[in-house]
Amino acid sequence: MARKQHIAIFTTASLPWMTGTAVNPLFRAAYLAKNHEREFSKDKRSILPVGDITEMIPDEVAEIAILEEPEHLNWYHHGRRWKTKFQRVIGVVHTNYLEYVKREKNGQIQAFLLKYVNSWVIQIYCHKVVRLSAATQDLPRSIICNVHGVNPKFLEVGITRHQLKQGAQTAFSKGVYFIGKMIWSKGYTELLQLLSEHQNEFSDLQVDLHGNGEDFDEIQDSFSKLTLDVRIYSGRDHVDPLFHKYKVFVNPSTTDVVCTTTAEALAMGKIVICASHPSNEFFKQFPNCHMYNTSHEFVKLTLEALAEQPVPLTDDLRHALSWEAATERFVEAAELNEVFQEKALPSAKPFMLMSSDYWMKRLVEASAYLHNTVSGIEAARCAFGAIPQTLLPDEQLWKELGLGFPEQKQCFRR
């Protein structure tokens, strides 16, 4: 490339919160910068939950913006329009919000409304959207591609396990486990149902559950009522040596878009039992991934997995799980190597000569103006679920971030 690209990545979560939207954007930034065609800046590492976050990037380097969870970032966005500030805006959809909302009170109505709000804000603010899997809702200008990889440490564990097996040592001495945030919607509801329906078939089975979350006590209480040997532990990093010896990872979740822990388990050389679901489509290429359609298939596949040995990953499959491959897929899906410049609206023409593209752009501009107006009204924001007083960062927050309180905001507050 003739020059380096300037890419700003915005996301909805931050370390030490160990979620996909906190960890994966960091890996994306690191691997996009790895080939030195793009720069990496350490001074913009804070996440602002309030105010206009487009202001964090100077106009002179506002070239490409990657919005991790673009619908979430823009529900209450009030400020400069992303597509005006940046030459290219790419959204990466991580979360199946509709599925989560459906599980709440009046969930069907909320999901119906949210579906259209998501499409609306993405139409306004994104040039292109990458959906990690078909488990997400269809969105304007979107493409389906898994652009996530796994921490290289998981691949190293997989290689080590394979070497132990080749040396006639026991690579996997433990049985079945599941790891995930301990909230019911993260697969624990489905797992409880599967185990409770087949307690006789699983009478000799030990299942270990690992995780932290607000439903920990409820989940522990519910699983303790089974006649099975289910042991529940606090969460740890999945790469912890504690998990290396497990052979079978079960993941019945259907709320994920692409489950990070499933990819990590495959990278470590384990057998994975998961639901036949759009969120797991990427994993069908791996011989160690077995998918079920019914609870009876779940039982059959789990018991068979305990009796068999995992198939070693080929070099191509190992590469497919890496962040190198994920970055290659992302660059291609987001078309980062192409030069983009949104065409300016043409000068006024006679009414009959105006094209459909012209009217569509006018409609999007009007829609963006409406969203910006509504999102700037405190009462309207609160009515639609925003946290009060999040329209603008207060002076204390600006000071904590070392950014200095903007003069125009001081005038506004006075």
mmCIF file of N, CA and C in Angstrom, residues 150-275:
data_model
loop_
_atom_site.group_PDB
_atom_site.id
_atom_site.type_symbol
_atom_site.label_atom_id
_atom_site.label_comp_id
_atom_site.label_asym_id
_atom_site.label_seq_id
_atom_site.Cartn_x
_atom_site.Cartn_y
_atom_site.Cartn_z
ATOM 1 N N VAL A 150 -8.927 -17.101 17.642
ATOM 2 C CA VAL A 150 -8.682 -17.447 19.042
ATOM 3 C C VAL A 150 -7.289 -16.981 19.443
ATOM 4 N N ASN A 151 -7.125 -16.753 20.715
ATOM 5 C CA ASN A 151 -5.819 -16.432 21.282
ATOM 6 C C ASN A 151 -4.830 -17.540 20.896
ATOM 7 N N PRO A 152 -3.648 -17.184 20.410
ATOM 8 C CA PRO A 152 -2.664 -18.210 20.007
ATOM 9 C C PRO A 152 -2.363 -19.229 21.097
ATOM 10 N N LYS A 153 -2.551 -18.856 22.355
ATOM 11 C CA LYS A 153 -2.272 -19.783 23.449
ATOM 12 C C LYS A 153 -3.126 -21.046 23.363
ATOM 13 N N PHE A 154 -4.375 -20.910 22.873
ATOM 14 C CA PHE A 154 -5.247 -22.083 22.757
ATOM 15 C C PHE A 154 -4.720 -23.052 21.702
ATOM 16 N N LEU A 155 -4.196 -22.514 20.620
ATOM 17 C CA LEU A 155 -3.617 -23.367 19.584
ATOM 18 C C LEU A 155 -2.366 -24.074 20.097
ATOM 19 N N GLU A 156 -1.602 -23.384 20.931
ATOM 20 C CA GLU A 156 -0.417 -23.997 21.532
ATOM 21 C C GLU A 156 -0.803 -25.159 22.442
ATOM 22 N N VAL A 157 -1.890 -24.978 23.194
ATOM 23 C CA VAL A 157 -2.376 -26.064 24.065
ATOM 24 C C VAL A 157 -2.755 -27.275 23.220
ATOM 25 N N GLY A 158 -3.436 -27.029 22.100
ATOM 26 C CA GLY A 158 -3.842 -28.117 21.219
ATOM 27 C C GLY A 158 -2.651 -28.891 20.674
ATOM 28 N N ILE A 159 -1.598 -28.188 20.305
ATOM 29 C CA ILE A 159 -0.390 -28.841 19.800
ATOM 30 C C ILE A 159 0.253 -29.688 20.890
ATOM 31 N N THR A 160 0.300 -29.144 22.102
ATOM 32 C CA THR A 160 0.890 -29.875 23.238
ATOM 33 C C THR A 160 0.098 -31.137 23.554
ATOM 34 N N ARG A 161 -1.224 -31.047 23.533
ATOM 35 C CA ARG A 161 -2.060 -32.222 23.801
ATOM 36 C C ARG A 161 -1.819 -33.312 22.746
ATOM 37 N N HIS A 162 -1.693 -32.877 21.495
ATOM 38 C CA HIS A 162 -1.452 -33.840 20.413
ATOM 39 C C HIS A 162 -0.091 -34.515 20.571
ATOM 40 N N GLN A 163 0.903 -33.761 20.988
ATOM 41 C CA GLN A 163 2.233 -34.330 21.201
ATOM 42 C C GLN A 163 2.230 -35.359 22.335
ATOM 43 N N LEU A 164 1.468 -35.082 23.379
ATOM 44 C CA LEU A 164 1.356 -36.046 24.481
ATOM 45 C C LEU A 164 0.742 -37.346 23.993
ATOM 46 N N LYS A 165 -0.274 -37.219 23.157
ATOM 47 C CA LYS A 165 -0.942 -38.408 22.620
ATOM 48 C C LYS A 165 0.013 -39.215 21.753
ATOM 49 N N GLN A 166 0.830 -38.516 20.938
ATOM 50 C CA GLN A 166 1.795 -39.209 20.097
ATOM 51 C C GLN A 166 2.867 -39.911 20.916
ATOM 52 N N GLY A 167 3.132 -39.380 22.081
ATOM 53 C CA GLY A 167 4.129 -39.986 22.957
ATOM 54 C C GLY A 167 3.556 -41.050 23.877
ATOM 55 N N ALA A 168 2.372 -41.515 23.523
ATOM 56 C CA ALA A 168 1.695 -42.583 24.284
ATOM 57 C C ALA A 168 1.336 -42.157 25.697
ATOM 58 N N GLN A 169 1.206 -40.848 25.921
ATOM 59 C CA GLN A 169 0.762 -40.350 27.215
ATOM 60 C C GLN A 169 -0.726 -39.989 27.144
ATOM 61 N N THR A 170 -1.340 -39.845 28.289
ATOM 62 C CA THR A 170 -2.755 -39.504 28.334
ATOM 63 C C THR A 170 -2.933 -38.009 28.111
ATOM 64 N N ALA A 171 -3.549 -37.659 26.999
ATOM 65 C CA ALA A 171 -3.748 -36.244 26.673
ATOM 66 C C ALA A 171 -4.969 -35.672 27.364
ATOM 67 N N PHE A 172 -6.006 -36.499 27.510
ATOM 68 C CA PHE A 172 -7.264 -36.020 28.092
ATOM 69 C C PHE A 172 -7.730 -37.016 29.147
ATOM 70 N N SER A 173 -7.590 -36.629 30.411
ATOM 71 C CA SER A 173 -7.960 -37.528 31.507
ATOM 72 C C SER A 173 -9.285 -37.153 32.163
ATOM 73 N N LYS A 174 -9.854 -36.010 31.757
ATOM 74 C CA LYS A 174 -11.142 -35.585 32.308
ATOM 75 C C LYS A 174 -12.229 -35.718 31.245
ATOM 76 N N GLY A 175 -13.484 -35.681 31.696
ATOM 77 C CA GLY A 175 -14.600 -35.913 30.793
ATOM 78 C C GLY A 175 -15.245 -34.682 30.208
ATOM 79 N N VAL A 176 -16.448 -34.332 30.710
ATOM 80 C CA VAL A 176 -17.314 -33.319 30.101
ATOM 81 C C VAL A 176 -17.315 -32.039 30.926
ATOM 82 N N TYR A 177 -17.286 -30.895 30.221
ATOM 83 C CA TYR A 177 -17.363 -29.617 30.923
ATOM 84 C C TYR A 177 -18.062 -28.574 30.052
ATOM 85 N N PHE A 178 -18.464 -27.501 30.705
ATOM 86 C CA PHE A 178 -19.030 -26.329 30.016
ATOM 87 C C PHE A 178 -18.504 -25.095 30.738
ATOM 88 N N ILE A 179 -18.139 -24.068 29.971
ATOM 89 C CA ILE A 179 -17.693 -22.812 30.556
ATOM 90 C C ILE A 179 -18.469 -21.682 29.907
ATOM 91 N N GLY A 180 -18.944 -20.765 30.730
ATOM 92 C CA GLY A 180 -19.705 -19.637 30.201
ATOM 93 C C GLY A 180 -20.214 -18.759 31.324
ATOM 94 N N LYS A 181 -20.505 -17.522 30.995
ATOM 95 C CA LYS A 181 -21.047 -16.607 31.996
ATOM 96 C C LYS A 181 -22.304 -17.216 32.597
ATOM 97 N N MET A 182 -22.406 -17.191 33.928
ATOM 98 C CA MET A 182 -23.516 -17.873 34.590
ATOM 99 C C MET A 182 -24.771 -17.016 34.635
ATOM 100 N N ILE A 183 -25.372 -16.901 33.470
ATOM 101 C CA ILE A 183 -26.724 -16.366 33.345
ATOM 102 C C ILE A 183 -27.504 -17.384 32.520
ATOM 103 N N TRP A 184 -28.765 -17.535 32.810
ATOM 104 C CA TRP A 184 -29.558 -18.601 32.205
ATOM 105 C C TRP A 184 -29.529 -18.575 30.682
ATOM 106 N N SER A 185 -29.508 -17.369 30.116
ATOM 107 C CA SER A 185 -29.594 -17.253 28.655
ATOM 108 C C SER A 185 -28.327 -17.676 27.930
ATOM 109 N N LYS A 186 -27.260 -17.971 28.665
ATOM 110 C CA LYS A 186 -25.990 -18.359 28.047
ATOM 111 C C LYS A 186 -25.836 -19.872 27.902
ATOM 112 N N GLY A 187 -26.937 -20.584 27.764
ATOM 113 C CA GLY A 187 -26.881 -22.018 27.513
ATOM 114 C C GLY A 187 -27.231 -22.886 28.701
ATOM 115 N N TYR A 188 -27.323 -22.308 29.889
ATOM 116 C CA TYR A 188 -27.602 -23.103 31.083
ATOM 117 C C TYR A 188 -29.042 -23.614 31.112
ATOM 118 N N THR A 189 -29.975 -22.845 30.559
ATOM 119 C CA THR A 189 -31.366 -23.310 30.480
ATOM 120 C C THR A 189 -31.452 -24.571 29.631
ATOM 121 N N GLU A 190 -30.815 -24.525 28.454
ATOM 122 C CA GLU A 190 -30.852 -25.673 27.551
ATOM 123 C C GLU A 190 -30.122 -26.876 28.143
ATOM 124 N N LEU A 191 -28.980 -26.626 28.796
ATOM 125 C CA LEU A 191 -28.217 -27.732 29.371
ATOM 126 C C LEU A 191 -28.977 -28.404 30.507
ATOM 127 N N LEU A 192 -29.623 -27.606 31.351
ATOM 128 C CA LEU A 192 -30.419 -28.171 32.447
ATOM 129 C C LEU A 192 -31.533 -29.060 31.904
ATOM 130 N N GLN A 193 -32.187 -28.602 30.855
ATOM 131 C CA GLN A 193 -33.269 -29.390 30.258
ATOM 132 C C GLN A 193 -32.748 -30.695 29.669
ATOM 133 N N LEU A 194 -31.636 -30.628 28.962
ATOM 134 C CA LEU A 194 -31.063 -31.835 28.353
ATOM 135 C C LEU A 194 -30.660 -32.859 29.407
ATOM 136 N N LEU A 195 -30.004 -32.402 30.456
ATOM 137 C CA LEU A 195 -29.553 -33.333 31.488
ATOM 138 C C LEU A 195 -30.719 -33.890 32.296
ATOM 139 N N SER A 196 -31.706 -33.043 32.590
ATOM 140 C CA SER A 196 -32.838 -33.504 33.408
ATOM 141 C C SER A 196 -33.701 -34.528 32.662
ATOM 142 N N GLU A 197 -33.781 -34.389 31.345
ATOM 143 C CA GLU A 197 -34.592 -35.325 30.546
ATOM 144 C C GLU A 197 -33.918 -36.678 30.369
ATOM 145 N N HIS A 198 -32.616 -36.734 30.568
ATOM 146 C CA HIS A 198 -31.877 -37.979 30.283
ATOM 147 C C HIS A 198 -30.975 -38.364 31.445
ATOM 148 N N GLN A 199 -31.506 -38.274 32.655
ATOM 149 C CA GLN A 199 -30.701 -38.595 33.829
ATOM 150 C C GLN A 199 -30.331 -40.072 33.890
ATOM 151 N N ASN A 200 -31.203 -40.922 33.390
ATOM 152 C CA ASN A 200 -30.888 -42.355 33.395
ATOM 153 C C ASN A 200 -29.733 -42.674 32.466
ATOM 154 N N GLU A 201 -29.762 -42.098 31.252
ATOM 155 C CA GLU A 201 -28.678 -42.368 30.288
ATOM 156 C C GLU A 201 -27.344 -41.795 30.764
ATOM 157 N N PHE A 202 -27.412 -40.704 31.535
ATOM 158 C CA PHE A 202 -26.194 -40.035 31.997
ATOM 159 C C PHE A 202 -25.865 -40.381 33.453
ATOM 160 N N SER A 203 -26.355 -41.508 33.939
ATOM 161 C CA SER A 203 -26.213 -41.834 35.357
ATOM 162 C C SER A 203 -24.760 -41.938 35.807
ATOM 163 N N ASP A 204 -23.863 -42.310 34.897
ATOM 164 C CA ASP A 204 -22.448 -42.453 35.254
ATOM 165 C C ASP A 204 -21.616 -41.250 34.829
ATOM 166 N N LEU A 205 -22.280 -40.201 34.398
ATOM 167 C CA LEU A 205 -21.572 -39.048 33.837
ATOM 168 C C LEU A 205 -21.301 -37.979 34.896
ATOM 169 N N GLN A 206 -20.100 -37.420 34.850
ATOM 170 C CA GLN A 206 -19.777 -36.228 35.661
ATOM 171 C C GLN A 206 -19.665 -35.041 34.718
ATOM 172 N N VAL A 207 -20.365 -33.951 35.040
ATOM 173 C CA VAL A 207 -20.332 -32.734 34.236
ATOM 174 C C VAL A 207 -19.855 -31.585 35.116
ATOM 175 N N ASP A 208 -18.834 -30.890 34.680
ATOM 176 C CA ASP A 208 -18.291 -29.748 35.422
ATOM 177 C C ASP A 208 -18.690 -28.453 34.723
ATOM 178 N N LEU A 209 -19.260 -27.523 35.484
ATOM 179 C CA LEU A 209 -19.673 -26.224 34.953
ATOM 180 C C LEU A 209 -18.804 -25.138 35.572
ATOM 181 N N HIS A 210 -18.293 -24.244 34.739
ATOM 182 C CA HIS A 210 -17.401 -23.179 35.207
ATOM 183 C C HIS A 210 -17.928 -21.821 34.745
ATOM 184 N N GLY A 211 -18.053 -20.874 35.684
ATOM 185 C CA GLY A 211 -18.482 -19.539 35.280
ATOM 186 C C GLY A 211 -18.851 -18.657 36.456
ATOM 187 N N ASN A 212 -18.945 -17.386 36.177
ATOM 188 C CA ASN A 212 -19.412 -16.398 37.151
ATOM 189 C C ASN A 212 -20.563 -15.629 36.526
ATOM 190 N N GLY A 213 -21.452 -15.119 37.359
ATOM 191 C CA GLY A 213 -22.560 -14.340 36.824
ATOM 192 C C GLY A 213 -23.664 -14.164 37.831
ATOM 193 N N GLU A 214 -24.602 -13.301 37.484
ATOM 194 C CA GLU A 214 -25.657 -12.951 38.432
ATOM 195 C C GLU A 214 -26.621 -14.092 38.740
ATOM 196 N N ASP A 215 -26.655 -15.121 37.890
ATOM 197 C CA ASP A 215 -27.551 -16.261 38.138
ATOM 198 C C ASP A 215 -26.826 -17.449 38.762
ATOM 199 N N PHE A 216 -25.617 -17.231 39.268
ATOM 200 C CA PHE A 216 -24.798 -18.340 39.782
ATOM 201 C C PHE A 216 -25.543 -19.159 40.825
ATOM 202 N N ASP A 217 -26.127 -18.489 41.822
ATOM 203 C CA ASP A 217 -26.788 -19.213 42.915
ATOM 204 C C ASP A 217 -28.001 -20.003 42.415
ATOM 205 N N GLU A 218 -28.792 -19.389 41.537
ATOM 206 C CA GLU A 218 -29.962 -20.077 40.985
ATOM 207 C C GLU A 218 -29.556 -21.291 40.169
ATOM 208 N N ILE A 219 -28.543 -21.124 39.352
ATOM 209 C CA ILE A 219 -28.066 -22.222 38.504
ATOM 210 C C ILE A 219 -27.520 -23.352 39.371
ATOM 211 N N GLN A 220 -26.749 -22.994 40.381
ATOM 212 C CA GLN A 220 -26.207 -24.014 41.287
ATOM 213 C C GLN A 220 -27.317 -24.784 41.981
ATOM 214 N N ASP A 221 -28.325 -24.080 42.431
ATOM 215 C CA ASP A 221 -29.453 -24.713 43.122
ATOM 216 C C ASP A 221 -30.222 -25.643 42.191
ATOM 217 N N SER A 222 -30.461 -25.200 40.947
ATOM 218 C CA SER A 222 -31.240 -25.994 39.995
ATOM 219 C C SER A 222 -30.520 -27.270 39.591
ATOM 220 N N PHE A 223 -29.225 -27.171 39.319
ATOM 221 C CA PHE A 223 -28.482 -28.365 38.906
ATOM 222 C C PHE A 223 -28.262 -29.323 40.070
ATOM 223 N N SER A 224 -28.248 -28.804 41.297
ATOM 224 C CA SER A 224 -28.049 -29.669 42.462
ATOM 225 C C SER A 224 -29.242 -30.599 42.701
ATOM 226 N N LYS A 225 -30.380 -30.268 42.114
ATOM 227 C CA LYS A 225 -31.585 -31.088 42.275
ATOM 228 C C LYS A 225 -31.597 -32.307 41.360
ATOM 229 N N LEU A 226 -30.669 -32.354 40.410
ATOM 230 C CA LEU A 226 -30.574 -33.514 39.529
ATOM 231 C C LEU A 226 -29.930 -34.673 40.278
ATOM 232 N N THR A 227 -30.176 -35.877 39.810
ATOM 233 C CA THR A 227 -29.537 -37.056 40.399
ATOM 234 C C THR A 227 -28.144 -37.280 39.828
ATOM 235 N N LEU A 228 -27.753 -36.445 38.891
ATOM 236 C CA LEU A 228 -26.463 -36.577 38.233
ATOM 237 C C LEU A 228 -25.344 -35.923 39.046
ATOM 238 N N ASP A 229 -24.118 -36.261 38.692
ATOM 239 C CA ASP A 229 -22.943 -35.670 39.335
ATOM 240 C C ASP A 229 -22.561 -34.410 38.558
ATOM 241 N N VAL A 230 -23.176 -33.279 38.928
ATOM 242 C CA VAL A 230 -22.889 -31.993 38.288
ATOM 243 C C VAL A 230 -22.150 -31.130 39.305
ATOM 244 N N ARG A 231 -20.953 -30.694 38.957
ATOM 245 C CA ARG A 231 -20.134 -29.902 39.863
ATOM 246 C C ARG A 231 -19.958 -28.498 39.285
ATOM 247 N N ILE A 232 -20.162 -27.500 40.126
ATOM 248 C CA ILE A 232 -20.147 -26.110 39.679
ATOM 249 C C ILE A 232 -18.990 -25.363 40.335
ATOM 250 N N TYR A 233 -18.227 -24.666 39.492
ATOM 251 C CA TYR A 233 -17.039 -23.945 39.959
ATOM 252 C C TYR A 233 -17.080 -22.495 39.486
ATOM 253 N N SER A 234 -16.363 -21.657 40.194
ATOM 254 C CA SER A 234 -16.224 -20.269 39.772
ATOM 255 C C SER A 234 -15.467 -20.209 38.451
ATOM 256 N N GLY A 235 -15.699 -19.125 37.719
ATOM 257 C CA GLY A 235 -15.101 -18.996 36.403
ATOM 258 C C GLY A 235 -13.600 -18.756 36.437
ATOM 259 N N ARG A 236 -12.942 -19.231 35.396
ATOM 260 C CA ARG A 236 -11.516 -18.976 35.179
ATOM 261 C C ARG A 236 -11.311 -18.715 33.695
ATOM 262 N N ASP A 237 -10.136 -18.202 33.373
ATOM 263 C CA ASP A 237 -9.767 -18.046 31.971
ATOM 264 C C ASP A 237 -9.755 -19.430 31.324
ATOM 265 N N HIS A 238 -10.325 -19.532 30.134
ATOM 266 C CA HIS A 238 -10.455 -20.832 29.476
ATOM 267 C C HIS A 238 -9.103 -21.471 29.162
ATOM 268 N N VAL A 239 -8.052 -20.664 29.078
ATOM 269 C CA VAL A 239 -6.738 -21.213 28.771
ATOM 270 C C VAL A 239 -6.019 -21.719 30.025
ATOM 271 N N ASP A 240 -6.644 -21.575 31.180
ATOM 272 C CA ASP A 240 -6.069 -22.058 32.435
ATOM 273 C C ASP A 240 -5.785 -23.563 32.335
ATOM 274 N N PRO A 241 -4.638 -24.024 32.880
ATOM 275 C CA PRO A 241 -4.290 -25.454 32.826
ATOM 276 C C PRO A 241 -5.383 -26.372 33.368
ATOM 277 N N LEU A 242 -6.255 -25.845 34.210
ATOM 278 C CA LEU A 242 -7.361 -26.642 34.737
ATOM 279 C C LEU A 242 -8.188 -27.276 33.622
ATOM 280 N N PHE A 243 -8.294 -26.593 32.471
ATOM 281 C CA PHE A 243 -9.170 -27.059 31.394
ATOM 282 C C PHE A 243 -8.444 -27.927 30.361
ATOM 283 N N HIS A 244 -7.128 -28.006 30.432
ATOM 284 C CA HIS A 244 -6.380 -28.685 29.381
ATOM 285 C C HIS A 244 -6.724 -30.162 29.251
ATOM 286 N N LYS A 245 -7.040 -30.822 30.357
ATOM 287 C CA LYS A 245 -7.234 -32.275 30.334
ATOM 288 C C LYS A 245 -8.667 -32.710 30.037
ATOM 289 N N TYR A 246 -9.588 -31.764 29.951
ATOM 290 C CA TYR A 246 -10.950 -32.143 29.568
ATOM 291 C C TYR A 246 -10.974 -32.575 28.106
ATOM 292 N N LYS A 247 -11.761 -33.609 27.820
ATOM 293 C CA LYS A 247 -11.845 -34.101 26.440
ATOM 294 C C LYS A 247 -13.073 -33.596 25.699
ATOM 295 N N VAL A 248 -14.185 -33.393 26.396
ATOM 296 C CA VAL A 248 -15.449 -33.067 25.727
ATOM 297 C C VAL A 248 -16.016 -31.753 26.259
ATOM 298 N N PHE A 249 -16.240 -30.833 25.346
ATOM 299 C CA PHE A 249 -16.870 -29.545 25.673
ATOM 300 C C PHE A 249 -18.286 -29.550 25.119
ATOM 301 N N VAL A 250 -19.274 -29.367 25.991
ATOM 302 C CA VAL A 250 -20.660 -29.301 25.535
ATOM 303 C C VAL A 250 -21.120 -27.846 25.572
ATOM 304 N N ASN A 251 -21.819 -27.445 24.534
ATOM 305 C CA ASN A 251 -22.313 -26.069 24.468
ATOM 306 C C ASN A 251 -23.680 -26.049 23.775
ATOM 307 N N PRO A 252 -24.764 -26.110 24.547
ATOM 308 C CA PRO A 252 -26.104 -26.140 23.950
ATOM 309 C C PRO A 252 -26.695 -24.759 23.679
ATOM 310 N N SER A 253 -25.912 -23.701 23.871
ATOM 311 C CA SER A 253 -26.434 -22.342 23.730
ATOM 312 C C SER A 253 -26.907 -22.055 22.310
ATOM 313 N N THR A 254 -28.035 -21.345 22.219
ATOM 314 C CA THR A 254 -28.549 -20.898 20.915
ATOM 315 C C THR A 254 -28.712 -19.378 20.886
ATOM 316 N N THR A 255 -28.118 -18.688 21.872
ATOM 317 C CA THR A 255 -28.177 -17.226 21.884
ATOM 318 C C THR A 255 -26.889 -16.603 21.352
ATOM 319 N N ASP A 256 -25.845 -17.401 21.215
ATOM 320 C CA ASP A 256 -24.585 -16.874 20.713
ATOM 321 C C ASP A 256 -24.683 -16.573 19.221
ATOM 322 N N VAL A 257 -23.770 -15.736 18.753
ATOM 323 C CA VAL A 257 -23.648 -15.482 17.316
ATOM 324 C C VAL A 257 -22.552 -16.372 16.746
ATOM 325 N N VAL A 258 -21.362 -16.317 17.313
ATOM 326 C CA VAL A 258 -20.315 -17.320 17.127
ATOM 327 C C VAL A 258 -19.679 -17.475 18.497
ATOM 328 N N CYS A 259 -19.771 -18.665 19.062
ATOM 329 C CA CYS A 259 -19.320 -18.835 20.450
ATOM 330 C C CYS A 259 -17.800 -18.921 20.526
ATOM 331 N N THR A 260 -17.207 -17.979 21.243
ATOM 332 C CA THR A 260 -15.748 -17.928 21.387
ATOM 333 C C THR A 260 -15.210 -19.169 22.091
ATOM 334 N N THR A 261 -15.927 -19.644 23.114
ATOM 335 C CA THR A 261 -15.419 -20.799 23.867
ATOM 336 C C THR A 261 -15.456 -22.075 23.033
ATOM 337 N N THR A 262 -16.389 -22.177 22.103
ATOM 338 C CA THR A 262 -16.416 -23.333 21.200
ATOM 339 C C THR A 262 -15.171 -23.346 20.326
ATOM 340 N N ALA A 263 -14.827 -22.175 19.772
ATOM 341 C CA ALA A 263 -13.618 -22.068 18.950
ATOM 342 C C ALA A 263 -12.380 -22.389 19.776
ATOM 343 N N GLU A 264 -12.347 -21.924 21.015
ATOM 344 C CA GLU A 264 -11.195 -22.175 21.881
ATOM 345 C C GLU A 264 -11.054 -23.661 22.203
ATOM 346 N N ALA A 265 -12.184 -24.321 22.455
ATOM 347 C CA ALA A 265 -12.154 -25.756 22.758
ATOM 348 C C ALA A 265 -11.638 -26.553 21.559
ATOM 349 N N LEU A 266 -12.090 -26.198 20.358
ATOM 350 C CA LEU A 266 -11.607 -26.876 19.152
ATOM 351 C C LEU A 266 -10.112 -26.631 18.962
ATOM 352 N N ALA A 267 -9.675 -25.400 19.241
ATOM 353 C CA ALA A 267 -8.254 -25.074 19.107
ATOM 354 C C ALA A 267 -7.404 -25.905 20.062
ATOM 355 N N MET A 268 -7.955 -26.238 21.235
ATOM 356 C CA MET A 268 -7.226 -27.041 22.215
ATOM 357 C C MET A 268 -7.302 -28.532 21.913
ATOM 358 N N GLY A 269 -7.950 -28.890 20.797
ATOM 359 C CA GLY A 269 -7.993 -30.287 20.368
ATOM 360 C C GLY A 269 -9.094 -31.107 20.979
ATOM 361 N N LYS A 270 -10.091 -30.459 21.575
ATOM 362 C CA LYS A 270 -11.166 -31.182 22.245
ATOM 363 C C LYS A 270 -12.284 -31.562 21.269
ATOM 364 N N ILE A 271 -13.155 -32.454 21.710
ATOM 365 C CA ILE A 271 -14.382 -32.762 20.983
ATOM 366 C C ILE A 271 -15.456 -31.816 21.491
ATOM 367 N N VAL A 272 -16.215 -31.243 20.573
ATOM 368 C CA VAL A 272 -17.265 -30.297 20.933
ATOM 369 C C VAL A 272 -18.632 -30.868 20.546
ATOM 370 N N ILE A 273 -19.560 -30.795 21.476
ATOM 371 C CA ILE A 273 -20.949 -31.179 21.210
ATOM 372 C C ILE A 273 -21.780 -29.911 21.280
ATOM 373 N N CYS A 274 -22.381 -29.512 20.165
ATOM 374 C CA CYS A 274 -23.158 -28.272 20.150
ATOM 375 C C CYS A 274 -24.409 -28.435 19.299
ATOM 376 N N ALA A 275 -25.315 -27.489 19.430
ATOM 377 C CA ALA A 275 -26.588 -27.544 18.715
ATOM 378 C C ALA A 275 -26.394 -27.247 17.238
#
